[in-house]
Coordinates of C-alpha atoms in Angstrom, one line a residue:
X1 CA -37.8 66.4 98.7
X2 CA -37.6 64.8 102.1
X3 CA -41.2 64.5 103.2
X4 CA -44.9 64.7 102.2
X5 CA -45.2 67.9 104.2
X6 CA -42.3 69.4 102.2
X7 CA -43.9 68.4 99.0
X8 CA -47.3 70.0 99.8
X9 CA -45.5 73.1 101.0
X10 CA -43.6 73.3 97.7
X11 CA -46.8 72.9 95.8
X12 CA -48.3 75.9 97.7
X13 CA -45.1 77.9 97.1
X14 CA -45.7 77.4 93.4
X15 CA -49.2 78.8 93.5
X16 CA -50.2 81.0 90.6
X17 CA -52.7 83.6 92.0
X18 CA -53.7 84.8 88.5
X19 CA -55.2 81.4 87.7
X20 CA -57.2 81.5 91.0
X21 CA -59.1 84.8 90.5
X22 CA -62.7 84.2 91.4
X23 CA -62.1 80.5 92.6
X24 CA -63.3 79.3 95.9
X25 CA -62.3 75.7 96.1
X26 CA -60.7 73.1 98.5
X27 CA -58.3 70.5 97.1
X28 CA -57.9 67.7 99.5
X29 CA -54.8 65.3 99.4
X30 CA -54.9 61.9 101.1
X31 CA -51.5 60.3 101.2
X32 CA -52.5 56.7 101.6
X33 CA -49.1 55.1 102.6
X34 CA -48.5 57.6 105.2
X35 CA -52.1 58.1 106.5
X36 CA -51.7 61.9 106.1
X37 CA -54.1 64.4 104.8
X38 CA -53.7 68.0 103.6
X39 CA -55.9 70.5 102.0
X40 CA -55.0 73.6 99.8
X41 CA -57.8 76.2 100.2
X42 CA -57.9 78.4 97.1
X43 CA -60.0 81.4 97.4
X44 CA -60.0 84.7 95.3
X45 CA -56.4 84.5 94.3
X46 CA -55.0 83.2 97.6
X47 CA -53.9 79.7 98.8
X48 CA -53.9 78.4 102.4
X49 CA -52.2 75.1 103.4
X50 CA -54.1 73.1 106.1
X51 CA -53.0 69.9 107.7
X52 CA -55.6 67.2 108.2
X53 CA -58.9 66.3 106.5
X54 CA -61.1 69.1 105.2
X55 CA -64.7 68.0 104.9
X56 CA -65.4 70.8 102.4
X57 CA -63.0 69.5 99.8
X58 CA -64.4 69.8 96.2
X59 CA -62.0 67.1 95.1
X60 CA -59.7 64.9 97.0
X61 CA -56.7 63.3 95.3
X62 CA -55.6 59.9 96.7
X63 CA -52.1 58.8 96.1
X64 CA -48.8 57.4 97.8
X65 CA -46.0 59.6 98.9
X66 CA -43.8 58.8 96.0
X67 CA -46.5 59.8 93.4
X68 CA -47.0 63.1 95.2
X69 CA -43.3 64.0 95.3
X70 CA -43.0 62.9 91.6
X71 CA -45.8 65.3 90.5
X72 CA -44.6 68.2 92.6
X73 CA -41.0 67.8 91.3
X74 CA -42.2 67.4 87.7
X75 CA -40.7 63.9 87.4
X76 CA -44.3 62.4 87.2
X77 CA -47.0 63.6 85.0
X78 CA -50.3 63.9 86.9
X79 CA -52.4 62.7 84.1
X80 CA -50.2 59.7 83.5
X81 CA -50.3 58.8 87.2
X82 CA -54.1 59.0 87.0
X83 CA -54.3 56.8 83.9
X84 CA -51.9 54.3 85.5
X85 CA -54.0 54.0 88.7
X86 CA -51.4 55.7 90.9
X87 CA -53.7 58.7 91.4
X88 CA -57.4 58.6 92.1
X89 CA -59.9 61.3 92.7
X90 CA -63.0 61.6 94.8
X91 CA -65.4 64.5 94.1
X92 CA -65.2 67.0 91.2
X93 CA -62.7 65.4 89.0
X94 CA -62.7 68.4 86.6
X95 CA -61.3 70.7 89.3
X96 CA -58.3 68.4 89.5
X97 CA -57.5 69.3 85.9
X98 CA -57.0 72.9 87.1
X99 CA -54.1 71.9 89.4
X100 CA -51.5 72.3 86.7
X101 CA -52.6 75.9 86.1
X102 CA -52.8 76.8 89.8
X103 CA -49.7 75.0 90.8
X104 CA -47.4 75.0 87.7
X105 CA -44.2 72.8 87.9

């Protein structure tokens, strides 16, 4: 994976619409070492990718680019990254737990 943008796009491509039925949530991603922000907007079985900060994010995940790329590729476990301090959340942390269902590796 070459860039953060590619990693986020790959995540969107893995979207599982069946897991998103009835959901209306915005997942924010703040990539701290590259000062980049993205949002995945999940609504009624659809997923839209947005570049930049989304003030309506229900949960924002803060991490560096290597952590994001590792999680998306499956080389890094998101929960282990969280427990190890490489991934932080702001907002509704329980929604972050749904990411593995919505975007399976």
